[in-house]
N, CA, C and O of each residue as an XYZ file, in Angstrom:
632
protein
N     175.288    -49.916   -130.950
C     174.077    -50.868   -130.894
C     174.827    -52.040   -130.938
O     174.768    -52.841   -130.005
N     175.731    -52.286   -132.201
C     176.134    -53.679   -132.663
C     177.236    -54.071   -131.865
O     177.486    -55.157   -132.387
N     178.270    -53.899   -130.735
C     178.413    -54.794   -129.444
C     177.762    -55.625   -128.833
O     177.915    -56.798   -128.493
N     176.425    -54.271   -128.661
C     175.232    -55.276   -127.837
C     174.587    -56.425   -128.295
O     174.251    -57.455   -127.710
N     174.449    -55.958   -129.751
C     174.014    -56.923   -130.366
C     175.068    -58.432   -130.887
O     174.585    -59.445   -131.393
N     176.071    -58.285   -130.690
C     176.728    -59.209   -130.954
C     177.344    -59.895   -129.486
O     178.171    -60.806   -129.523
N     176.778    -59.278   -128.098
C     177.180    -59.660   -126.720
C     176.217    -60.443   -126.601
O     176.527    -61.506   -126.064
N     174.713    -60.293   -127.015
C     173.427    -60.872   -126.253
C     173.073    -61.747   -126.976
O     172.677    -62.759   -126.398
N     173.055    -61.754   -128.448
C     172.690    -62.567   -129.519
C     173.676    -63.987   -130.819
O     174.340    -63.621   -131.788
N     173.562    -64.816   -130.599
C     174.301    -65.759   -131.877
C     174.094    -65.132   -132.704
O     172.875    -65.164   -132.873
N     174.786    -64.192   -133.772
C     175.699    -64.368   -135.354
C     176.899    -64.215   -135.666
O     177.961    -64.026   -135.073
N     176.280    -64.419   -137.514
C     177.347    -64.453   -137.803
C     178.311    -63.249   -138.694
O     178.240    -62.783   -139.832
N     179.407    -62.998   -137.281
C     180.225    -61.449   -138.118
C     180.627    -61.765   -139.433
O     181.163    -60.808   -139.992
N     180.551    -62.717   -140.063
C     180.878    -62.722   -141.568
C     179.912    -62.412   -142.198
O     180.180    -62.300   -143.394
N     178.335    -62.109   -141.817
C     177.219    -61.919   -142.576
C     176.422    -60.784   -141.574
O     175.443    -61.136   -140.916
N     176.913    -59.468   -141.532
C     176.431    -58.551   -141.573
C     175.913    -57.733   -142.055
O     176.564    -57.652   -143.097
N     174.966    -56.782   -142.128
C     174.072    -55.906   -143.081
C     173.702    -54.775   -142.204
O     173.601    -54.987   -140.995
N     173.464    -53.455   -142.745
C     173.085    -52.281   -142.360
C     171.744    -51.418   -143.451
O     172.026    -51.180   -144.625
N     170.810    -51.158   -143.069
C     170.183    -50.624   -143.684
C     169.429    -49.561   -142.830
O     168.851    -49.759   -141.762
N     169.613    -47.828   -143.849
C     168.886    -46.878   -143.514
C     168.569    -46.209   -144.425
O     169.198    -46.131   -145.480
N     167.359    -45.521   -144.107
C     166.526    -45.084   -145.442
C     166.962    -43.187   -145.115
O     166.926    -42.941   -143.910
N     167.311    -42.027   -145.951
C     167.387    -40.963   -146.089
C     168.622    -40.423   -144.637
O     169.763    -40.813   -144.392
N     168.075    -39.788   -144.204
C     169.358    -39.537   -142.640
C     170.628    -40.749   -142.726
O     171.851    -40.737   -142.863
N     169.517    -41.808   -142.552
C     169.844    -43.156   -142.173
C     170.359    -43.914   -143.208
O     171.023    -44.941   -143.070
N     169.918    -43.187   -144.637
C     171.311    -43.978   -145.881
C     171.956    -43.175   -146.000
O     172.535    -43.429   -147.056
N     172.545    -41.722   -145.406
C     173.658    -40.972   -145.570
C     174.798    -41.494   -144.811
O     176.006    -41.567   -145.036
N     173.498    -42.070   -143.161
C     174.827    -42.877   -142.479
C     175.380    -44.378   -142.337
O     176.207    -44.888   -141.582
N     174.459    -44.946   -143.535
C     174.985    -46.286   -144.255
C     175.738    -45.716   -144.941
O     176.818    -46.293   -144.823
N     175.847    -44.647   -145.819
C     176.684    -44.436   -147.105
C     178.909    -44.142   -145.704
O     179.918    -44.837   -145.584
N     178.429    -42.707   -145.075
C     179.664    -43.002   -144.061
C     180.137    -43.797   -143.416
O     181.140    -43.600   -142.730
N     179.193    -45.440   -143.534
C     179.593    -46.313   -142.292
C     180.385    -46.969   -143.451
O     181.394    -47.581   -143.102
N     180.197    -46.951   -144.295
C     180.908    -47.973   -145.547
C     182.127    -47.241   -145.479
O     182.983    -47.498   -144.632
N     182.286    -46.057   -146.598
C     183.058    -45.315   -146.588
C     184.428    -44.800   -145.310
O     185.646    -44.691   -145.451
N     183.440    -44.561   -143.997
C     184.879    -44.630   -143.096
C     184.777    -45.701   -142.462
O     185.766    -45.636   -141.733
N     184.206    -46.769   -142.196
C     184.521    -47.773   -141.146
C     183.914    -49.002   -142.007
O     183.107    -49.614   -141.308
N     184.034    -49.520   -143.213
C     183.655    -50.687   -144.574
C     184.313    -51.731   -143.983
O     184.130    -52.726   -144.684
N     185.085    -52.020   -142.897
C     185.191    -53.737   -141.830
C     184.012    -53.924   -140.933
O     183.900    -54.892   -140.181
N     183.048    -52.867   -141.050
C     181.955    -53.421   -139.844
C     180.865    -54.092   -140.345
O     180.192    -54.829   -139.624
N     180.612    -53.903   -141.558
C     179.472    -55.004   -141.880
C     180.251    -54.904   -143.316
O     181.169    -54.249   -143.810
N     178.721    -56.649   -143.953
C     179.615    -56.859   -145.226
C     178.593    -56.310   -146.249
O     178.852    -56.088   -147.431
N     177.323    -56.108   -145.607
C     176.014    -55.375   -147.149
C     175.520    -54.432   -146.008
O     175.240    -54.647   -144.829
N     175.514    -53.221   -146.844
C     174.906    -52.188   -147.048
C     173.419    -51.423   -147.905
O     173.171    -51.504   -149.108
N     172.784    -50.862   -147.079
C     171.506    -50.704   -148.256
C     171.308    -49.218   -148.130
O     170.999    -48.683   -147.065
N     171.448    -48.745   -148.957
C     171.374    -46.836   -148.666
C     170.256    -46.723   -149.349
O     170.417    -46.542   -150.556
N     168.948    -46.783   -148.882
C     167.393    -45.921   -148.994
C     167.747    -44.579   -149.496
O     168.403    -44.129   -148.557
N     167.714    -43.746   -150.328
C     166.801    -42.376   -150.816
C     168.211    -41.640   -149.852
O     167.938    -40.832   -148.963
N     169.619    -42.000   -150.129
C     170.211    -41.214   -148.851
C     170.529    -39.572   -149.181
O     170.548    -38.931   -150.232
N     170.753    -39.236   -147.845
C     170.333    -37.335   -147.920
C     172.239    -37.372   -148.395
O     173.029    -37.384   -147.451
N     172.477    -37.378   -149.004
C     173.776    -37.145   -149.851
C     174.084    -35.307   -149.992
O     175.184    -34.772   -149.849
N     172.728    -34.582   -150.319
C     172.889    -33.277   -150.281
C     173.023    -32.597   -149.143
O     173.194    -31.407   -149.406
N     173.023    -32.849   -147.795
C     173.466    -33.115   -146.346
C     174.825    -31.984   -146.666
O     174.885    -30.765   -146.826
N     175.758    -33.018   -146.659
C     176.829    -32.354   -146.999
C     177.840    -33.141   -147.840
O     178.651    -33.987   -147.465
N     177.518    -32.502   -149.475
C     177.874    -33.721   -150.590
C     179.686    -33.193   -150.830
O     180.191    -33.753   -151.803
N     180.729    -32.133   -149.999
C     181.580    -32.243   -150.099
C     181.960    -33.484   -149.334
O     182.566    -34.388   -149.909
N     181.664    -33.558   -148.188
C     182.145    -34.860   -146.897
C     182.247    -36.028   -147.340
O     183.314    -36.623   -147.192
N     180.970    -36.743   -148.105
C     180.681    -37.739   -148.580
C     182.208    -38.734   -150.143
O     182.769    -39.764   -150.517
N     181.929    -36.727   -150.411
C     183.013    -37.502   -151.872
C     183.939    -37.166   -151.035
O     184.781    -36.935   -151.903
N     184.442    -36.962   -150.143
C     185.794    -36.865   -149.788
C     185.936    -38.509   -149.025
O     186.808    -39.313   -149.355
N     185.058    -38.726   -148.138
C     184.912    -40.458   -147.707
C     184.865    -40.609   -148.765
O     185.567    -39.599   -148.812
N     184.753    -40.837   -149.624
C     184.747    -41.775   -150.864
C     185.591    -41.523   -151.225
O     185.672    -42.671   -151.662
N     186.677    -40.985   -151.617
C     187.957    -41.109   -152.038
C     188.160    -41.792   -151.669
O     188.353    -42.855   -152.259
N     188.259    -41.594   -150.295
C     188.964    -42.177   -149.340
C     188.680    -43.675   -149.490
O     189.478    -44.602   -149.629
N     187.253    -43.680   -149.424
C     187.048    -45.429   -149.442
C     187.570    -46.266   -150.826
O     187.881    -47.457   -150.792
N     187.610    -45.431   -152.040
C     188.323    -45.629   -153.287
C     189.544    -46.275   -153.148
O     189.741    -47.419   -153.555
N     190.541    -45.447   -152.475
C     191.803    -46.220   -151.607
C     192.252    -47.042   -151.229
O     193.317    -47.649   -151.348
N     190.753    -47.140   -150.341
C     190.610    -48.377   -149.410
C     190.873    -49.939   -150.018
O     191.779    -50.769   -149.948
N     189.049    -49.807   -150.889
C     189.253    -50.535   -152.017
C     189.900    -51.581   -152.665
O     189.785    -52.806   -152.703
N     190.789    -50.524   -153.286
C     191.744    -51.008   -154.106
C     192.783    -51.635   -153.751
O     193.586    -52.216   -154.481
N     192.798    -51.460   -151.875
C     194.050    -51.843   -151.280
C     193.986    -53.578   -150.808
O     194.850    -54.452   -150.880
N     192.476    -53.613   -150.277
C     191.941    -55.327   -149.799
C     191.181    -56.029   -150.942
O     190.603    -55.785   -152.001
N     191.558    -57.171   -150.009
C     190.742    -57.948   -150.811
C     188.771    -58.762   -150.117
O     188.204    -59.847   -150.247
N     188.583    -58.020   -149.733
C     187.096    -58.002   -149.144
C     186.253    -57.986   -149.750
O     186.493    -56.826   -150.084
N     185.155    -58.260   -150.414
C     184.786    -58.291   -150.801
C     182.983    -57.620   -150.229
O     182.178    -58.360   -149.663
N     182.730    -56.308   -150.514
C     181.644    -55.920   -149.753
C     180.301    -55.425   -150.745
O     180.538    -55.029   -151.886
N     178.924    -55.476   -150.241
C     178.002    -55.034   -151.205
C     177.240    -54.151   -150.876
O     177.026    -54.059   -149.667
N     176.554    -53.186   -151.794
C     176.337    -52.050   -151.929
C     174.872    -51.988   -152.576
O     174.996    -52.323   -153.754
N     173.087    -51.595   -152.182
C     172.702    -51.239   -152.581
C     171.509    -50.035   -152.385
O     170.504    -49.957   -151.677
N     172.139    -49.157   -153.365
C     171.724    -47.702   -153.634
C     170.186    -47.826   -153.930
O     169.910    -48.533   -154.899
N     169.126    -47.242   -153.240
C     167.726    -46.734   -154.135
C     167.192    -45.435   -153.871
O     167.283    -44.781   -152.832
N     166.671    -45.168   -154.857
C     165.961    -43.816   -154.614
C     164.549    -44.334   -155.860
O     164.476    -45.173   -156.758
N     163.284    -42.950   -155.080
C     162.668    -42.929   -155.134
C     161.984    -42.281   -156.203
O     161.465    -41.236   -155.809
N     161.686    -42.647   -158.083
C     161.473    -41.744   -158.741
C     160.886    -40.723   -158.742
O     161.327    -39.983   -159.620
N     159.777    -40.130   -157.966
C     159.391    -39.234   -157.541
C     159.936    -38.199   -156.998
O     159.233    -37.230   -156.711
N     161.632    -38.213   -156.692
C     162.235    -37.543   -155.796
C     162.994    -37.012   -157.219
O     164.223    -37.059   -157.272
N     162.548    -36.725   -157.872
C     163.797    -36.478   -158.991
C     163.544    -35.301   -159.322
O     164.417    -34.834   -160.053
N     162.359    -34.325   -158.995
C     162.713    -33.300   -158.950
C     162.213    -32.389   -157.727
O     161.405    -31.479   -157.541
N     163.009    -33.032   -157.106
C     162.967    -32.440   -155.999
C     164.192    -31.250   -155.970
O     164.996    -31.187   -156.900
N     164.259    -30.225   -154.703
C     165.074    -29.384   -155.584
C     166.596    -30.013   -154.390
O     167.666    -29.429   -154.567
N     166.570    -30.679   -153.740
C     167.783    -31.932   -153.066
C     168.160    -32.919   -153.993
O     169.102    -33.612   -153.608
N     167.841    -33.106   -154.766
C     168.161    -33.552   -156.072
C     168.863    -35.309   -155.543
O     169.921    -35.842   -155.878
N     167.901    -35.748   -154.744
C     168.208    -37.045   -154.655
C     168.250    -38.087   -155.524
O     168.980    -39.064   -155.357
N     167.566    -37.951   -156.374
C     167.520    -39.035   -156.882
C     169.045    -38.756   -158.129
O     169.763    -39.748   -158.257
N     169.495    -37.338   -159.044
C     170.551    -37.396   -159.056
C     171.811    -37.910   -158.651
O     172.719    -38.572   -159.152
N     171.490    -37.264   -157.356
C     172.403    -37.762   -156.441
C     173.240    -39.000   -156.165
O     174.444    -39.258   -156.157
N     171.833    -39.823   -155.887
C     171.876    -40.953   -156.190
C     172.814    -42.055   -157.491
O     173.915    -42.596   -157.382
N     172.136    -42.057   -158.289
C     172.418    -42.162   -159.487
C     174.248    -41.412   -160.289
O     175.103    -41.787   -161.091
N     174.035    -40.480   -159.596
C     176.195    -39.951   -159.954
C     176.799    -41.221   -158.557
O     177.550    -42.176   -158.756
N     176.408    -40.961   -157.714
C     177.462    -41.757   -157.143
C     177.021    -43.242   -157.311
O     177.494    -43.958   -156.429
N     176.232    -43.892   -158.221
C     176.445    -45.587   -158.073
C     177.199    -45.265   -159.369
O     178.313    -45.771   -159.232
N     177.115    -44.657   -160.571
C     178.144    -44.044   -161.991
C     179.342    -44.334   -161.231
O     179.880    -45.401   -161.528
N     179.951    -43.571   -160.227
C     181.612    -43.444   -159.812
C     181.527    -44.627   -159.320
O     182.192    -45.406   -160.002
N     180.656    -45.476   -157.834
C     181.094    -46.501   -157.475
C     181.187    -48.177   -157.714
O     181.585    -49.201   -157.158
N     180.463    -47.652   -159.072
C     180.602    -48.990   -159.880
C     181.840    -48.883   -161.058
O     181.718    -49.432   -162.152
N     182.846    -48.224   -160.734
C     183.930    -48.439   -161.563
C     185.223    -48.950   -160.596
O     186.408    -49.212   -160.799
N     184.336    -48.942   -159.455
C     185.162    -49.503   -158.260
C     185.710    -51.246   -158.804
O     185.231    -51.632   -159.870
N     186.404    -51.932   -158.265
C     187.274    -53.801   -158.795
C     185.592    -54.320   -157.984
O     185.367    -54.175   -156.783
N     184.543    -54.952   -159.045
C     184.247    -56.052   -157.989
C     184.206    -57.031   -157.486
O     183.158    -57.545   -157.095
N     185.443    -57.576   -157.359
C     186.207    -58.500   -156.110
C     186.089    -57.357   -154.839
O     186.134    -57.702   -153.659
N     185.912    -55.782   -155.335
C     185.713    -54.987   -153.374
C     184.597    -54.813   -153.320
O     184.061    -54.953   -152.221
N     183.819    -54.452   -154.431
C     182.436    -53.750   -154.077
C     181.339    -54.658   -155.120
O     181.663    -54.572   -156.304
N     180.701    -55.096   -154.981
C     179.635    -55.471   -155.222
C     178.313    -54.131   -155.095
O     177.606    -54.263   -154.097
N     178.019    -53.098   -155.873
C     176.862    -52.020   -156.076
C     175.748    -52.779   -157.310
O     175.509    -53.530   -158.256
N     175.451    -51.988   -156.488
C     173.465    -52.080   -157.886
C     172.927    -50.811   -157.233
O     173.257    -50.219   -156.206
N     171.789    -50.534   -158.359
C     171.469    -49.574   -157.581
C     170.073    -49.295   -158.532
O     169.990    -49.409   -159.755
N     168.664    -48.761   -157.258
C     167.077    -49.529   -158.117
C     166.612    -48.015   -158.008
O     166.943    -47.474   -156.953
N     166.049    -47.395   -158.726
C     165.322    -46.477   -159.188
C     163.925    -46.982   -158.601
O     163.842    -48.114   -159.076
N     162.635    -46.736   -157.729
C     162.110    -47.179   -157.282
C     161.215    -46.814   -158.342
O     162.052    -46.307   -159.089
N     159.681    -46.652   -159.207
C     159.356    -46.452   -160.002
C     157.555    -46.429   -159.527
O     156.862    -47.342   -159.079
N     157.233    -45.112   -159.820
C     156.325    -44.380   -158.935
C     156.317    -44.167   -157.550
O     155.190    -43.890   -157.139
N     157.396    -44.209   -156.487
C     157.480    -44.013   -155.918
C     157.844    -42.473   -155.657
O     158.014    -41.652   -156.557
N     157.950    -42.175   -154.091
C     158.562    -41.345   -153.119
C     159.360    -41.350   -152.225
O     159.807    -42.438   -151.864
N     159.895    -39.863   -151.437
C     160.234    -40.030   -149.983
C     159.635    -41.296   -148.740
O     160.574    -41.765   -148.097
N     158.877    -41.607   -148.531
C     158.409    -42.144   -147.897
C     157.228    -43.700   -148.515
O     156.814    -44.731   -147.986
N     157.128    -43.224   -149.500
C     156.567    -44.834   -150.404
C     157.606    -45.832   -150.604
O     157.443    -47.037   -150.797
N     158.575    -45.251   -150.543
C     159.473    -46.194   -150.961
C     159.811    -47.092   -150.235
O     160.266    -48.034   -150.884
N     159.798    -47.336   -148.567
C     159.885    -47.621   -147.326
C     160.065    -49.430   -147.334
O     160.946    -50.258   -147.102
N     158.038    -49.387   -147.932
C     157.968    -50.825   -147.860
C     159.526    -52.081   -148.986
O     160.202    -53.085   -148.765
N     159.258    -50.811   -150.416
C     159.929    -51.710   -150.892
C     161.155    -51.492   -150.900
O     161.487    -51.405   -152.083
N     162.058    -51.347   -150.215
C     163.394    -51.033   -150.058
C     163.609    -51.674   -148.945
O     164.833    -51.806   -148.900
N     163.122    -52.178   -147.966
C     163.231    -53.374   -146.516
C     162.642    -54.552   -147.107
O     162.821    -55.636   -146.554
N     161.966    -54.469   -148.158
C     162.048    -56.022   -147.716
C     162.712    -56.648   -149.184
O     162.568    -57.844   -149.438
N     163.304    -55.912   -149.940
C     164.874    -56.287   -151.125
C     166.233    -56.396   -150.356
O     167.284    -56.944   -150.689
N     165.871    -55.670   -149.162
C     167.285    -55.296   -148.472
C     168.066    -56.078   -147.613
O     169.253    -56.296   -147.371
N     166.348    -56.601   -147.046
C     166.844    -57.562   -146.155
C     166.800    -59.064   -146.808
O     167.644    -59.901   -146.488
N     165.695    -59.361   -147.798
C     165.693    -60.835   -148.352
C     167.635    -61.280   -149.227
O     168.260    -62.335   -149.330
N     167.966    -59.701   -149.699
C     169.277    -59.773   -150.138
C     170.471    -60.158   -149.313
O     171.491    -59.758   -149.873
N     170.653    -60.620   -148.490
C     170.915    -60.906   -146.853
C     170.701    -62.061   -146.451
O     171.622    -62.876   -146.402
N     169.441    -62.372   -146.080
C     168.895    -62.927   -144.961
C     168.100    -64.341   -145.180
O     167.528    -65.076   -144.374
N     168.326    -64.442   -146.833
C     167.514    -65.350   -147.036
C     167.270    -67.141   -146.011
O     166.308    -67.908   -145.968
N     168.690    -67.193   -145.321
C     168.059    -68.420   -144.373
C     168.548    -68.125   -143.173
O     169.689    -68.167   -142.712
N     167.262    -67.744   -142.627
C     167.063    -66.562   -141.451
C     166.279    -67.770   -141.214
O     165.963    -68.596   -142.071
N     165.894    -67.803   -139.516
C     164.982    -68.817   -138.809
C     164.081    -68.182   -138.113
O     164.610    -67.454   -137.273
N     163.112    -68.157   -138.111
C     161.811    -67.266   -137.657
C     162.258    -66.205   -136.475
O     162.487    -64.996   -136.502
N     162.280    -67.256   -135.362
C     162.710    -66.776   -134.042
C     164.569    -65.670   -134.096
O     165.218    -65.168   -133.178
N     164.757    -65.703   -135.289
C     165.810    -64.459   -135.407
C     165.325    -63.436   -135.797
O     165.912    -62.451   -135.351
N     163.895    -63.063   -136.915
C     163.128    -61.809   -137.593
C     163.229    -61.003   -136.491
O     164.021    -60.080   -136.681
N     162.772    -61.011   -135.524
C     162.462    -60.107   -134.451
C     163.890    -58.802   -134.095
O     163.896    -57.709   -133.529
N     164.709    -59.452   -134.618
C     166.037    -58.596   -134.175
C     165.931    -57.451   -136.053
O     166.488    -56.366   -136.220
N     165.348    -57.956   -136.768
C     165.548    -57.052   -138.271
C     165.350    -55.898   -137.799
O     166.233    -55.107   -137.468
N     163.624    -55.649   -137.708
C     163.356    -54.416   -137.628
C     163.758    -53.249   -137.248
O     164.156    -52.256   -137.857
N     163.513    -53.642   -135.556
C     163.912    -52.756   -134.961
C     165.681    -51.904   -134.986
O     166.135    -50.829   -134.594
N     166.315    -53.341   -135.807
C     167.598    -52.890   -135.902
C     168.161    -51.689   -137.247
O     169.052    -50.898   -137.558
N     166.878    -52.290   -137.678
C     166.916    -51.213   -140.055
C     166.000    -50.042   -139.490
O     165.586    -49.247   -140.333
N     165.629    -49.836   -138.145
C     165.124    -48.492   -138.473
C     166.070    -47.969   -137.145
O     165.440    -46.968   -136.802
N     167.121    -48.073   -136.294
C     167.112    -47.348   -135.718
C     168.445    -46.361   -136.566
O     168.793    -45.280   -136.090
N     168.916    -46.783   -137.519
C     169.850    -46.593   -138.431
C     168.881    -45.599   -139.237
O     169.324    -45.200   -140.314
N     167.490    -45.109   -138.803
C     167.006    -43.424   -139.218
C     167.387    -43.097   -138.121
O     168.590    -43.121   -138.382
N     167.349    -42.822   -137.143
C     167.867    -42.174   -135.567
C     168.687    -41.853   -135.737
O     169.342    -41.324   -134.840
Protein backbone atom coordinates (compact mmCIF):
# COMPACT_ATOMS: atom_id res chain seq x y z
CA UNK A 1 0.00 0.00 0.00
CA UNK A 2 2.69 2.49 0.99
CA UNK A 3 4.67 2.26 -2.28
CA UNK A 4 1.47 2.79 -4.26
CA UNK A 5 0.53 5.89 -2.25
CA UNK A 6 4.08 7.22 -2.69
CA UNK A 7 3.87 6.56 -6.43
CA UNK A 8 0.42 8.04 -7.01
CA UNK A 9 0.49 11.09 -4.71
CA UNK A 10 2.91 13.88 -3.90
CA UNK A 11 3.80 13.21 -0.29
CA UNK A 12 6.48 14.25 2.17
CA UNK A 13 8.43 11.06 2.83
CA UNK A 14 9.87 12.61 5.99
CA UNK A 15 6.39 13.11 7.54
CA UNK A 16 4.54 9.83 7.33
CA UNK A 17 2.31 8.30 9.96
CA UNK A 18 0.47 5.05 10.52
CA UNK A 19 -2.58 4.58 12.73
CA UNK A 20 -4.18 1.31 13.70
CA UNK A 21 -6.72 0.09 16.26
CA UNK A 22 -6.91 -3.28 18.02
CA UNK A 23 -5.18 -5.79 15.72
CA UNK A 24 -4.30 -2.77 13.57
CA UNK A 25 -2.68 -1.27 16.69
CA UNK A 26 -0.68 -4.47 17.09
CA UNK A 27 0.37 -4.14 13.44
CA UNK A 28 1.50 -0.55 14.13
CA UNK A 29 3.69 -1.75 17.02
CA UNK A 30 5.16 -4.56 14.95
CA UNK A 31 5.93 -2.10 12.16
CA UNK A 32 7.62 0.27 14.62
CA UNK A 33 9.62 -2.51 16.24
CA UNK A 34 10.70 -4.34 13.06
CA UNK A 35 10.75 -1.60 10.39
CA UNK A 36 11.16 1.65 12.31
CA UNK A 37 12.41 3.59 9.31
CA UNK A 38 9.07 3.11 7.50
CA UNK A 39 7.18 5.95 9.24
CA UNK A 40 8.02 8.81 11.56
CA UNK A 41 4.81 8.75 13.64
CA UNK A 42 3.06 5.65 14.94
CA UNK A 43 -0.39 5.62 16.58
CA UNK A 44 -1.29 2.30 18.22
CA UNK A 45 -4.86 2.42 19.49
CA UNK A 46 -5.86 -0.33 21.90
CA UNK A 47 -3.13 -2.64 20.55
CA UNK A 48 -3.92 -6.34 20.93
CA UNK A 49 -0.60 -7.15 22.62
CA UNK A 50 -2.24 -10.16 24.27
CA UNK A 51 -2.30 -12.03 20.94
CA UNK A 52 1.41 -12.80 21.17
CA UNK A 53 3.10 -10.95 24.03
CA UNK A 54 6.32 -12.96 23.74
CA UNK A 55 6.82 -12.02 20.08
CA UNK A 56 6.04 -8.35 20.76
CA UNK A 57 8.56 -8.35 23.62
CA UNK A 58 11.23 -9.88 21.36
CA UNK A 59 10.53 -7.28 18.69
CA UNK A 60 10.56 -4.54 21.32
CA UNK A 61 13.98 -5.73 22.54
CA UNK A 62 15.34 -5.54 18.99
CA UNK A 63 13.87 -2.05 18.62
CA UNK A 64 15.49 -0.96 21.89
CA UNK A 65 18.93 -1.85 20.48
CA UNK A 66 18.09 -0.09 17.22
CA UNK A 67 16.83 3.06 18.98
CA UNK A 68 20.02 3.40 21.01
CA UNK A 69 22.17 3.31 17.85
CA UNK A 70 20.42 5.69 15.45
CA UNK A 71 19.88 9.42 15.54
CA UNK A 72 16.41 9.65 14.03
CA UNK A 73 13.48 10.69 16.17
CA UNK A 74 10.27 8.69 16.02
CA UNK A 75 6.91 9.41 17.67
CA UNK A 76 4.54 6.90 19.23
CA UNK A 77 1.10 7.40 20.73
CA UNK A 78 -0.33 4.33 22.49
CA UNK A 79 -3.94 4.42 23.70
CA UNK A 80 -6.47 2.32 25.56
CA UNK A 81 -10.04 2.72 26.68
CA UNK A 82 -10.61 2.98 30.42
CA UNK A 83 -13.44 0.42 30.31
CA UNK A 84 -11.09 -2.25 28.97
CA UNK A 85 -9.31 -2.42 32.32
CA UNK A 86 -11.37 -5.38 33.55
CA UNK A 87 -11.25 -7.33 30.28
CA UNK A 88 -9.45 -10.73 30.38
CA UNK A 89 -7.12 -9.59 27.57
CA UNK A 90 -5.50 -7.14 30.02
CA UNK A 91 -5.38 -4.62 27.16
CA UNK A 92 -5.12 -1.54 29.38
CA UNK A 93 -2.50 -3.16 31.61
CA UNK A 94 -0.45 -4.33 28.61
CA UNK A 95 -0.62 -0.84 27.09
CA UNK A 96 0.56 0.84 30.31
CA UNK A 97 3.37 -1.68 30.78
CA UNK A 98 4.59 -1.15 27.22
CA UNK A 99 4.52 2.61 27.71
CA UNK A 100 6.48 2.34 30.97
CA UNK A 101 9.21 0.36 29.20
CA UNK A 102 9.38 2.53 26.09
CA UNK A 103 9.42 5.84 27.96
CA UNK A 104 12.86 4.82 29.27
CA UNK A 105 14.35 4.98 25.77
CA UNK A 106 16.31 8.10 24.86
CA UNK A 107 13.91 10.97 24.06
CA UNK A 108 15.90 11.84 20.96
CA UNK A 109 15.14 8.34 19.59
CA UNK A 110 11.50 7.89 20.59
CA UNK A 111 8.98 10.40 21.85
CA UNK A 112 6.28 8.22 23.37
CA UNK A 113 2.93 9.21 24.84
CA UNK A 114 0.17 7.13 26.37
CA UNK A 115 -3.47 8.14 26.61
CA UNK A 116 -6.27 6.34 28.38
CA UNK A 117 -9.69 7.45 27.15
CA UNK A 118 -11.91 7.96 30.17
CA UNK A 119 -15.29 6.22 30.00
CA UNK A 120 -14.50 4.57 26.66
CA UNK A 121 -14.42 0.93 25.61
CA UNK A 122 -12.75 -0.93 22.80
CA UNK A 123 -14.98 0.38 20.00
CA UNK A 124 -16.19 3.68 21.43
CA UNK A 125 -12.60 4.88 21.66
CA UNK A 126 -12.25 5.14 17.86
CA UNK A 127 -13.44 8.74 17.30
CA UNK A 128 -11.22 9.96 20.12
CA UNK A 129 -8.27 7.99 18.78
CA UNK A 130 -8.47 9.12 15.19
CA UNK A 131 -8.74 12.85 15.83
CA UNK A 132 -5.60 13.32 17.97
CA UNK A 133 -3.72 10.69 16.00
CA UNK A 134 -4.21 12.61 12.78
CA UNK A 135 -4.11 16.13 14.21
CA UNK A 136 -0.75 15.53 15.85
CA UNK A 137 0.80 14.80 12.50
CA UNK A 138 -1.02 16.71 9.77
CA UNK A 139 -1.81 20.16 11.13
CA UNK A 140 -0.89 21.88 7.86
CA UNK A 141 -2.75 19.50 5.54
CA UNK A 142 -4.57 20.88 2.53
CA UNK A 143 -8.28 19.94 2.26
CA UNK A 144 -7.61 18.07 -1.00
CA UNK A 145 -5.20 15.76 0.86
CA UNK A 146 -7.68 14.80 3.59
CA UNK A 147 -9.38 12.15 1.45
CA UNK A 148 -6.30 9.91 1.80
CA UNK A 149 -6.37 9.77 5.57
CA UNK A 150 -9.42 7.73 6.43
CA UNK A 151 -8.85 4.87 3.98
CA UNK A 152 -5.20 4.54 4.95
CA UNK A 153 -6.00 4.69 8.67
CA UNK A 154 -8.63 1.98 8.41
CA UNK A 155 -6.58 -0.24 6.12
CA UNK A 156 -4.27 -0.78 9.06
CA UNK A 157 -7.15 -2.56 10.80
CA UNK A 158 -7.53 -5.19 8.05
